[in-house]
Tab-separated table of C-alpha atoms in Angstrom:
chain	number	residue	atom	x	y	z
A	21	UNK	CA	-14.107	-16.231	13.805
A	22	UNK	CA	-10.107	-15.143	14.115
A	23	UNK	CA	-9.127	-12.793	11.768
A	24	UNK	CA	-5.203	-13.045	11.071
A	25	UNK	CA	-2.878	-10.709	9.865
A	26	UNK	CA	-0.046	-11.926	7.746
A	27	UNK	CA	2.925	-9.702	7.000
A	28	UNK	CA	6.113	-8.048	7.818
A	29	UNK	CA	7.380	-6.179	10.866
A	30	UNK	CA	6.243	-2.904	8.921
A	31	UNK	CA	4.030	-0.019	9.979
A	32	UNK	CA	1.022	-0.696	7.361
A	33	UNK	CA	0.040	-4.710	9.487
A	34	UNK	CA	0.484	-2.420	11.942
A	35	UNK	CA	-2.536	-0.232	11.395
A	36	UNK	CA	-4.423	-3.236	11.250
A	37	UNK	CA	-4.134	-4.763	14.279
A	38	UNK	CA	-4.804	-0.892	15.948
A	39	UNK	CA	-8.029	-0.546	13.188
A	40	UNK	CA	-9.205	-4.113	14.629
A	41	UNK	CA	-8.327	-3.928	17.927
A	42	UNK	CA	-9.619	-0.233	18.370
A	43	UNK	CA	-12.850	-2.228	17.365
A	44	UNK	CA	-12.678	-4.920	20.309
A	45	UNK	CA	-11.267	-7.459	17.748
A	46	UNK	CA	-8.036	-8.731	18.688
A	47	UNK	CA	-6.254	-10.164	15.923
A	48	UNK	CA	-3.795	-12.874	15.784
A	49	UNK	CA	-0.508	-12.310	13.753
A	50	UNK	CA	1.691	-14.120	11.610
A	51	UNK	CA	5.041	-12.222	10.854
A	52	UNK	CA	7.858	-12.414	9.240
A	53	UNK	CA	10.777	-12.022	11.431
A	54	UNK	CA	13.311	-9.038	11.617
A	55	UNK	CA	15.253	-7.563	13.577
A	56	UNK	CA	13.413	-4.580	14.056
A	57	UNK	CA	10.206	-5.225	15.551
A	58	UNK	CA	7.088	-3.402	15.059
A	59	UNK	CA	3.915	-4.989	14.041
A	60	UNK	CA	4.537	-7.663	16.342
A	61	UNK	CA	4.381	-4.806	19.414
A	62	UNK	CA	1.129	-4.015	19.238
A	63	UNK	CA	-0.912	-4.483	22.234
A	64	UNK	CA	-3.757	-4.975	20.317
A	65	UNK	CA	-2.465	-8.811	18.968
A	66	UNK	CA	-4.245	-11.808	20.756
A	67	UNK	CA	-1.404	-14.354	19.770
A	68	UNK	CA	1.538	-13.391	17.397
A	69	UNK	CA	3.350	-16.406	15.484
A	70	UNK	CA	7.021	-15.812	14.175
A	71	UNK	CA	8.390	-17.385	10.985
A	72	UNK	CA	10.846	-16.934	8.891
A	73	UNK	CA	9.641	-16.909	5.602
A	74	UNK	CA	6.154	-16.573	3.655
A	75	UNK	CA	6.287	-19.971	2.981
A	76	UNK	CA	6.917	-21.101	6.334
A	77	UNK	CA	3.984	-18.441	7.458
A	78	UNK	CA	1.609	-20.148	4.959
A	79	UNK	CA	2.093	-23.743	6.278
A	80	UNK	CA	1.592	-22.276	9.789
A	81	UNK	CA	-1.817	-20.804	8.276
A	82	UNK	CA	-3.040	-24.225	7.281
A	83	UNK	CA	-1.774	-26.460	10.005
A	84	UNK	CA	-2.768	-23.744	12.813
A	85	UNK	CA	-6.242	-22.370	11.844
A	86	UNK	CA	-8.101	-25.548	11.347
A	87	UNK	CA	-11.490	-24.422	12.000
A	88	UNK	CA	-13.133	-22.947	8.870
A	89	UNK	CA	-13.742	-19.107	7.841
A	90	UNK	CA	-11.208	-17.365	9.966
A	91	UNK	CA	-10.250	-13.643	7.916
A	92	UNK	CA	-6.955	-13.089	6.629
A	93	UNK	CA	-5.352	-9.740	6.122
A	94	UNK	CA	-2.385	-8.992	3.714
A	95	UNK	CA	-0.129	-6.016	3.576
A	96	UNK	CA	2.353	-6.228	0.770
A	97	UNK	CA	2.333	-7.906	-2.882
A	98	UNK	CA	4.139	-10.552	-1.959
A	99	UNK	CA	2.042	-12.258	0.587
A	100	UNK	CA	-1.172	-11.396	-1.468
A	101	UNK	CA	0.653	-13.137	-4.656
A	102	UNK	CA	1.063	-15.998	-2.706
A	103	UNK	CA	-2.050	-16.419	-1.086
A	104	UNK	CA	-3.513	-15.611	-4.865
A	105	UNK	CA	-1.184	-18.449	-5.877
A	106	UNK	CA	-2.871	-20.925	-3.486
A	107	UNK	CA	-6.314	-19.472	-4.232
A	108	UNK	CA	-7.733	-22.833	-4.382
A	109	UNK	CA	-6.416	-24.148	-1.364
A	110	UNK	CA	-7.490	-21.483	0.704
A	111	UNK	CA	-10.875	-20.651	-0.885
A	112	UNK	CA	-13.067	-23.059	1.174
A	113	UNK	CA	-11.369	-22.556	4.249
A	114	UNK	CA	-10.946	-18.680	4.598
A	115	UNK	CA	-12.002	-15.443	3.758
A	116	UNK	CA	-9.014	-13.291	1.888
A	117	UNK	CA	-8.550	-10.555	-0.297
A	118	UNK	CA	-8.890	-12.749	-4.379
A	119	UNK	CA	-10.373	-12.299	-7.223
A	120	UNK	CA	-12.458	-15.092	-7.741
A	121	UNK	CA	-10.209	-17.461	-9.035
A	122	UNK	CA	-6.335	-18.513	-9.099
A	123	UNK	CA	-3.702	-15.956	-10.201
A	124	UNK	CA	-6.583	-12.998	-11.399
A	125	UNK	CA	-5.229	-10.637	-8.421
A	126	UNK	CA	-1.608	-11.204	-9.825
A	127	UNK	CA	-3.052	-10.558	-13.451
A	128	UNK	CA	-3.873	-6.955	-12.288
A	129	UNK	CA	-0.744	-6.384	-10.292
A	130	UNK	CA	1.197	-6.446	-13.922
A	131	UNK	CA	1.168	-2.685	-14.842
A	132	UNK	CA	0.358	-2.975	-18.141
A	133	UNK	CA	-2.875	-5.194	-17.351
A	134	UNK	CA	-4.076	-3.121	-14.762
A	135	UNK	CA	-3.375	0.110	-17.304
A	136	UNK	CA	-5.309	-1.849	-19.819
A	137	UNK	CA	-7.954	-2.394	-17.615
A	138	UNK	CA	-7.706	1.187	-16.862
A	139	UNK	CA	-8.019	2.424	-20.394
A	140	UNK	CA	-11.314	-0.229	-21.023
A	141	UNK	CA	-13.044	1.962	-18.390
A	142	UNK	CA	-12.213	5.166	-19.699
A	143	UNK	CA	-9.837	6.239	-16.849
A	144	UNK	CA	-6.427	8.452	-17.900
A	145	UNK	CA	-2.977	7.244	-17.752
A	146	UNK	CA	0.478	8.589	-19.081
A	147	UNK	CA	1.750	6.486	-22.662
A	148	UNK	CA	3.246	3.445	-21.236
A	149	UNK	CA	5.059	0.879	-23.181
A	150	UNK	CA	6.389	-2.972	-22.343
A	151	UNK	CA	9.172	-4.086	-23.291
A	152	UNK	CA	11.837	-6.780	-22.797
A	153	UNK	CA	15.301	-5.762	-20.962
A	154	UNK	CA	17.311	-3.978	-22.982
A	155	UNK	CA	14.777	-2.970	-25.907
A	156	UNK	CA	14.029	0.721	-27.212
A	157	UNK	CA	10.845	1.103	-28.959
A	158	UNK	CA	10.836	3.712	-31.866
A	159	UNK	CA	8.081	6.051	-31.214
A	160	UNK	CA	9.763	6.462	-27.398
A	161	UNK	CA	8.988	9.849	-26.128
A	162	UNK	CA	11.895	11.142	-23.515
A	163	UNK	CA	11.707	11.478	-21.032
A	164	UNK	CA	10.942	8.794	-19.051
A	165	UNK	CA	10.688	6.338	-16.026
A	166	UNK	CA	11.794	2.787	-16.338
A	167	UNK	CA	9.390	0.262	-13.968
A	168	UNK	CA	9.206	-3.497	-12.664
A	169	UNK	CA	6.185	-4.936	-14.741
A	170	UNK	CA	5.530	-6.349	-11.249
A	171	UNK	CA	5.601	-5.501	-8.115
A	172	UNK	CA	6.433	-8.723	-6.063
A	173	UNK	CA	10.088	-9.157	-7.615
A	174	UNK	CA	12.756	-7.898	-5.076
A	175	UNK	CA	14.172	-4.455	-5.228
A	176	UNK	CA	11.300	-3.645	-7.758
A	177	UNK	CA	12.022	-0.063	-6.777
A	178	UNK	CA	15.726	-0.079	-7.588
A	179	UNK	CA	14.317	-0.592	-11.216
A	180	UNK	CA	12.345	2.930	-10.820
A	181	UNK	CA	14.862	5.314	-13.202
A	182	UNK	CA	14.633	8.551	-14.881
A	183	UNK	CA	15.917	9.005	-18.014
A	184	UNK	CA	16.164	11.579	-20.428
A	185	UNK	CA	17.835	10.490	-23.377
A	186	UNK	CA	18.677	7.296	-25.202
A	187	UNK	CA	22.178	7.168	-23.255
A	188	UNK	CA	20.331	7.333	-19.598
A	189	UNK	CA	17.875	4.621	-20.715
A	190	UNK	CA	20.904	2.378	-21.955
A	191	UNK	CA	22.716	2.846	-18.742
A	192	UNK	CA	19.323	2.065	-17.087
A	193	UNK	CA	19.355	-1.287	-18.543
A	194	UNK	CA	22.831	-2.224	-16.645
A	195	UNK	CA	21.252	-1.854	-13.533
A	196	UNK	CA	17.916	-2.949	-13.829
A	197	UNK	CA	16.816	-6.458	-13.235
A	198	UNK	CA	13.487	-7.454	-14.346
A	199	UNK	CA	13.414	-9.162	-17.574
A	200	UNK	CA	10.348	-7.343	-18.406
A	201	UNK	CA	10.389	-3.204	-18.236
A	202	UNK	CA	7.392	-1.087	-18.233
A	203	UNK	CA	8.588	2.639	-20.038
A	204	UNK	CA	6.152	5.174	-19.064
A	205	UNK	CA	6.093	9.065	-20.315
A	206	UNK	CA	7.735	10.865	-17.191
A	207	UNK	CA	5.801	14.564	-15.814
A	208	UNK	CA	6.831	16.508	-13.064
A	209	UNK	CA	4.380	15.788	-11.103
A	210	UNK	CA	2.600	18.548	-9.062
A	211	UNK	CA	1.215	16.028	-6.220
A	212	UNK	CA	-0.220	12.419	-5.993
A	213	UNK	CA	-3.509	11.365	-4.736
A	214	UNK	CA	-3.611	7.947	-3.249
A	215	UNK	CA	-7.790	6.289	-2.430
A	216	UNK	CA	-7.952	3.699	0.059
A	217	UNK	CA	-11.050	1.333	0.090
A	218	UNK	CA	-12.588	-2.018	-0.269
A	219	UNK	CA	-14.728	-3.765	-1.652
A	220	UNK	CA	-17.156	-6.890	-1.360
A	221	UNK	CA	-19.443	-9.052	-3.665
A	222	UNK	CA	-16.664	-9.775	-6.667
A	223	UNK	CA	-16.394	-5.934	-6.572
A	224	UNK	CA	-20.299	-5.012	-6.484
A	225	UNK	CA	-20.085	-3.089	-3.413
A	226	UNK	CA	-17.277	-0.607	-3.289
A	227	UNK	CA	-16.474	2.036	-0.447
A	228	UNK	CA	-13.828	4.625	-1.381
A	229	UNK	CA	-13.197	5.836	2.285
A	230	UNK	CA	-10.828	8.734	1.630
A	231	UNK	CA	-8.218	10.407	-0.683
A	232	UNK	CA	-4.923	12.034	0.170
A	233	UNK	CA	-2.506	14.523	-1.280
A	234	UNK	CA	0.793	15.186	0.022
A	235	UNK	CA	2.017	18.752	1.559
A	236	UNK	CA	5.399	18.407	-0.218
A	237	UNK	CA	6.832	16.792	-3.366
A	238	UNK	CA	9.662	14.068	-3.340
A	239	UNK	CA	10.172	13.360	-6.912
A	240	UNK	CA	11.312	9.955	-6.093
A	241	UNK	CA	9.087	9.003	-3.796
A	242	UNK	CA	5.784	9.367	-2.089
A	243	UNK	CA	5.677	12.176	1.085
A	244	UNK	CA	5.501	10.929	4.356
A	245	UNK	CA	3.369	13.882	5.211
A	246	UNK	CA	-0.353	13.853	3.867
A	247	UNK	CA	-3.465	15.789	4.070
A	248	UNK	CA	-6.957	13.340	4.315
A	249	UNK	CA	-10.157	14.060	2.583
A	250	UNK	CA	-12.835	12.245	0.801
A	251	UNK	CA	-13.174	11.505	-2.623
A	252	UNK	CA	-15.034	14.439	-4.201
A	253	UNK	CA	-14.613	13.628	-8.045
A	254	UNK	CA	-17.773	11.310	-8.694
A	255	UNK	CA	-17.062	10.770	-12.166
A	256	UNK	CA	-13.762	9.158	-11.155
A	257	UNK	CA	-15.020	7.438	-8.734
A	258	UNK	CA	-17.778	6.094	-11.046
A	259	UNK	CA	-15.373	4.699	-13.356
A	260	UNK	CA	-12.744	3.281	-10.515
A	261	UNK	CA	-15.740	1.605	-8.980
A	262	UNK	CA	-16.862	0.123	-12.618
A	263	UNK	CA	-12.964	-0.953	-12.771
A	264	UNK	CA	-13.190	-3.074	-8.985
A	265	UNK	CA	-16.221	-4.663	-10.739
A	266	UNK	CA	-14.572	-5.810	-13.812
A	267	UNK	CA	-11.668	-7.377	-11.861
A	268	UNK	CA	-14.266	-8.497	-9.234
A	269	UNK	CA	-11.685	-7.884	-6.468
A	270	UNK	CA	-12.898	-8.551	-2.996
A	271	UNK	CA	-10.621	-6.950	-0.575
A	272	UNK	CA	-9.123	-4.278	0.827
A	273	UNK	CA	-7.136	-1.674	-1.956
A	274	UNK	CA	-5.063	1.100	-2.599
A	275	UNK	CA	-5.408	3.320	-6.175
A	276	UNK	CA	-2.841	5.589	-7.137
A	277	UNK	CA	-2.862	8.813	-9.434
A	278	UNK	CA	-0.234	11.284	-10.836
A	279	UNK	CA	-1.569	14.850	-10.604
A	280	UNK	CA	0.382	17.593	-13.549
A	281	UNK	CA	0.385	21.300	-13.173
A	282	UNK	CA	-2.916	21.499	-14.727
A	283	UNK	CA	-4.482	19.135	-12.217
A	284	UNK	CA	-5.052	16.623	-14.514
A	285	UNK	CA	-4.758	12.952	-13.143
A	286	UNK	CA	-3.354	9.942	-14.250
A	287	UNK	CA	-3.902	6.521	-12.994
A	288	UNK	CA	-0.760	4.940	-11.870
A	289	UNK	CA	-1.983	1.208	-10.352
A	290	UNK	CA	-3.997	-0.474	-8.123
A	291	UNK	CA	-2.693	-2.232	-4.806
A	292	UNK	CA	-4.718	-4.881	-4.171
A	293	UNK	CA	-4.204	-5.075	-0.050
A	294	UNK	CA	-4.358	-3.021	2.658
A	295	UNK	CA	-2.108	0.367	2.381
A	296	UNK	CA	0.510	1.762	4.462
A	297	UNK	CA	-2.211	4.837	4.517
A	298	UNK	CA	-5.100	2.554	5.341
A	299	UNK	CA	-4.869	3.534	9.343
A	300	UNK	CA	-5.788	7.063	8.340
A	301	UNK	CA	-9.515	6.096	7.249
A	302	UNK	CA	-9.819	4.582	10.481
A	303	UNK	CA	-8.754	8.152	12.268
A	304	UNK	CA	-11.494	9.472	10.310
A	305	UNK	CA	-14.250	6.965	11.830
A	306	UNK	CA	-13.894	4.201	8.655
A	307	UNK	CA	-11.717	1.534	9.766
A	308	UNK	CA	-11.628	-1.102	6.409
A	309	UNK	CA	-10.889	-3.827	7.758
A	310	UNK	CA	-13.837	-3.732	10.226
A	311	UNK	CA	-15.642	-1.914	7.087
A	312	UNK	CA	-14.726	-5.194	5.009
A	313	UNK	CA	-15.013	-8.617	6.979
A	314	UNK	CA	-18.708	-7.395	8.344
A	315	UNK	CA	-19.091	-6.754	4.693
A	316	UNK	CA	-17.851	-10.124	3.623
A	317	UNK	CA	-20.419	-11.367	6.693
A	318	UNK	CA	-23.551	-9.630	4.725
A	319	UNK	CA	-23.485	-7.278	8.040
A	320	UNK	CA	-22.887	-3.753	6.226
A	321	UNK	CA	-23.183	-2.815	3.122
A	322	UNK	CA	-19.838	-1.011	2.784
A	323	UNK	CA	-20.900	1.662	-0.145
A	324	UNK	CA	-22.993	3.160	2.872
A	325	UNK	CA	-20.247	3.135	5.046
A	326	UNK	CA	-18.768	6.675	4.072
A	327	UNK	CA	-18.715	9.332	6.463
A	328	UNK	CA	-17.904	12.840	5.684
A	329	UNK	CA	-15.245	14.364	6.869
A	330	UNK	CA	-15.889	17.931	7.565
A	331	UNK	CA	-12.202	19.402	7.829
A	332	UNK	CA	-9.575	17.123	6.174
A	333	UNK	CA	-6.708	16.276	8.584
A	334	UNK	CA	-2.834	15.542	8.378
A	335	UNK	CA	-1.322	12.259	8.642
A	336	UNK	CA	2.324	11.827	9.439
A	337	UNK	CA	5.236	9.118	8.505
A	338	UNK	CA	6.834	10.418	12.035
A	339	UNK	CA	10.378	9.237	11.639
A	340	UNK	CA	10.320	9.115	7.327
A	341	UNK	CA	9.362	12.674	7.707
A	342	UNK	CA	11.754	13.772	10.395
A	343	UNK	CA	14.237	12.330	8.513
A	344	UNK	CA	13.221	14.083	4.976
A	345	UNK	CA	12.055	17.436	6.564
A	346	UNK	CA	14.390	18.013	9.214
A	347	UNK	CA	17.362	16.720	8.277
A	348	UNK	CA	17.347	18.040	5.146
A	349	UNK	CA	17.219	21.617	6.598
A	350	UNK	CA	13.828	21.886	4.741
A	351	UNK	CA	12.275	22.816	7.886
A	352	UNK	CA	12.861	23.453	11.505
A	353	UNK	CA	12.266	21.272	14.574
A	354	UNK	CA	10.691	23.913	15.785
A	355	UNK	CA	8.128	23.786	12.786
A	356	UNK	CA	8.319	20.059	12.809
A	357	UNK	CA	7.151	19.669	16.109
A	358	UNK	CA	4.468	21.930	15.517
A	359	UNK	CA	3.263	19.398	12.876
A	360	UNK	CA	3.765	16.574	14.442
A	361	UNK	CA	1.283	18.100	17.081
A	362	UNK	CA	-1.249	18.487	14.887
A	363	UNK	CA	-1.009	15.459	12.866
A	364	UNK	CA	-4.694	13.726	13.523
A	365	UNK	CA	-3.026	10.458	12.126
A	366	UNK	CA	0.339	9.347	13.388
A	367	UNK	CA	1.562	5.880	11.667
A	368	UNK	CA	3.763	4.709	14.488
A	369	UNK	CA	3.038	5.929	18.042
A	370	UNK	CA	-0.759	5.566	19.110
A	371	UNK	CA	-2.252	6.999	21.851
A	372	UNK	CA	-2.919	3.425	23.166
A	373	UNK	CA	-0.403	1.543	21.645
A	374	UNK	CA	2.657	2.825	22.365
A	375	UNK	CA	5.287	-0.321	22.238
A	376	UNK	CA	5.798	-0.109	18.585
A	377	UNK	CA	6.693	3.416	18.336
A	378	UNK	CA	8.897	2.727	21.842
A	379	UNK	CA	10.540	-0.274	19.726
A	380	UNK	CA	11.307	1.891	17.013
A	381	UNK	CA	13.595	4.171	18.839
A	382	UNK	CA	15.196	1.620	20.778
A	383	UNK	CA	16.455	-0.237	17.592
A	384	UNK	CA	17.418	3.258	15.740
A	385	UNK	CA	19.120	4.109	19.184
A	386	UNK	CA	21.471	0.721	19.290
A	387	UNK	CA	22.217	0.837	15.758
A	388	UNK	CA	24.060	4.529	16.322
A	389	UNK	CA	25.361	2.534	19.470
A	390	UNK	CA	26.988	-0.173	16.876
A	391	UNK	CA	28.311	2.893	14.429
A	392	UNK	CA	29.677	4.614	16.972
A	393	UNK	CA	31.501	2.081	18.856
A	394	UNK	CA	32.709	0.761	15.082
């Protein structure tokens, strides 16, 4: 069997190919092209196919994996809403993260289905409401944080905006550009916590490998500095498992909470592919997408795949956190080197993969080169 990874030159394929090929499986790779290359580096990669476009990288699937059953592994909404698009094409021939039939796994990536499917199974989440561009519902409660109903339209995160009154919302509007705007109440949040899993048998058989927090806040953003644990909330996991069923989602996944000051959570959305975090359940001795295609085989059952981990580690975003920590003047290289030390999980260099991470600074060295000589 071949198991494929089809993505961008980004550092969540890459954890992938190093969770695969750690585990003597060397994948082959279709990516999208960019300038910057990093996926595409990894020494792990048996055969790596450039295209230019998801479309051309589908056609390439068909015409160049003939044979029947081969895996594939997405990393962003976009590929996964395509392959969900094609669902019945690709059904007989491969083995992919769906939902048992055409266009359910982009059901569930619209926030308000997947909040209503959240609700059904008794799981928390802020007052949300849906509206069309431009539209102010009455009982609106400021303030709050304006949202792409999707998550596969381009520069969905532009349309991520905090607004406090009527007049921010309005001027909100002007910018935004999905036709379709999710409101949602907006807290000041006091961390996230972000589960990474999968899941087999239209969602009968669920692992939920680990759960991580961040070490500092970024109120626009996620931190690219995390702390890894498991799951320890089995009434939540319970219910999130009960949820995977209901969709029956096969696949690798992602599920996203708000914490408040209280500690309170509230479900955010589910990303139905493999995470950007995803790499650190394989530092902790669960690599998913080994975990999932032997489970897809009838090899493992993956609920039993858990392992405890005794003393929860960091992972690290090495140059996203550089750049927020240090550069900001919110801490010292000094201190940032300490961390980066003792990070169990690093995204970009590995310990036997280094071309990525070497690729990485060479392209952030020649663009200074090109500013500088501008």
């Amino acid at each position: 069997m071949k198991y494929i990874i089809f993505g961008f030159e980004h550092y969540n394929p890459l954890g992938i190919a190093r969770s695969l090929g750690e585990n003597g499986i060397n994948p082959y790779g279709i990516i999208i092209k960019n300038s910057r290359k990093i996926t595409s580096k990894s020494k792990y990669f048996k055969q790596v196919f450039f295209v230019n476009s998801i479309e051309e990288g589908y056609n390439l699937l068909k015409s160049r994996f003939t044979d029947d059953q081969n895996f594939i592994f997405s990393s962003d909404d976009q590929v996964e809403f395509f392959l969900d698009e094609h669902y019945d094409e690709l059904q007989d021939r491969f083995i992919f993260f769906n939902a048992g039939q055409k266009g359910r796994v982009a059901y569930f990536q619209n926030k308000y289905n997947i909040l209503k499917m959240a609700e059904k199974h008794g799981i928390p989440f802020l007052k949300t409401w849906t509206v069309d561009k431009g539209e102010i519902p009455e009982d609106i409660q400021y303030p709050i944080i304006t949202k792409a109903i999707i998550s596969t339209l381009d520069n969905w995160k532009g349309d991520m905006i905090i607004c406090h009154n009527e007049n921010d919302l309005r001027n909100a509007y002007k910018v935004i550009r999905s036709p379709k705007v999710l409101l949602q109440k907006y807290i000041v949040k006091k961390n996230e916590l972000c589960m990474e899993g999968c899941s087999v048998n239209r969602g009968e058989d669920v692992l939920i490998s680990i759960a991580s927090t961040y070490n500092y806040k970024l109120d626009d953003s996620y931190s690219p500095y995390m702390t890894v644990s498991n799951l320890e909330n089995d009434e939540l996991r319970k219910k999130l498992k009960e949820m995977i069923a209901d969709i029956g989602f096969e696949g690798i996944f992602e599920i996203e909470f708000l914490i408040d000051k209280d500690d309170s959570l509230y479900f955010l959305e589910v990303n139905f592919r493999n995470s950007t975090w995803s790499y650190a359940s394989t530092v902790a001795g669960m690599p998913l997408p080994v975990i999932w295609s032997d489970g897809m085989l009838g090899k493992v059952e993956v609920s039993k795949c858990e392992k405890k981990i005794e003393c929860p580690f960091k992972a690290m975003v090495e140059f996203d956190d550089y750049r927020r920590r240090v550069k900001s003047g919110m801490v010292s290289k000094k201190e940032w080197f300490r961390d980066f030390r003792n990070a169990k999980c690093k995204y970009y260099i590995g310990k036997r993969d280094i071309h990525p991470f070497l690729s990485v600074c060479i392209h952030k060295v020649g663009k200074t080169l090109h500013i500088v000589k501008e």
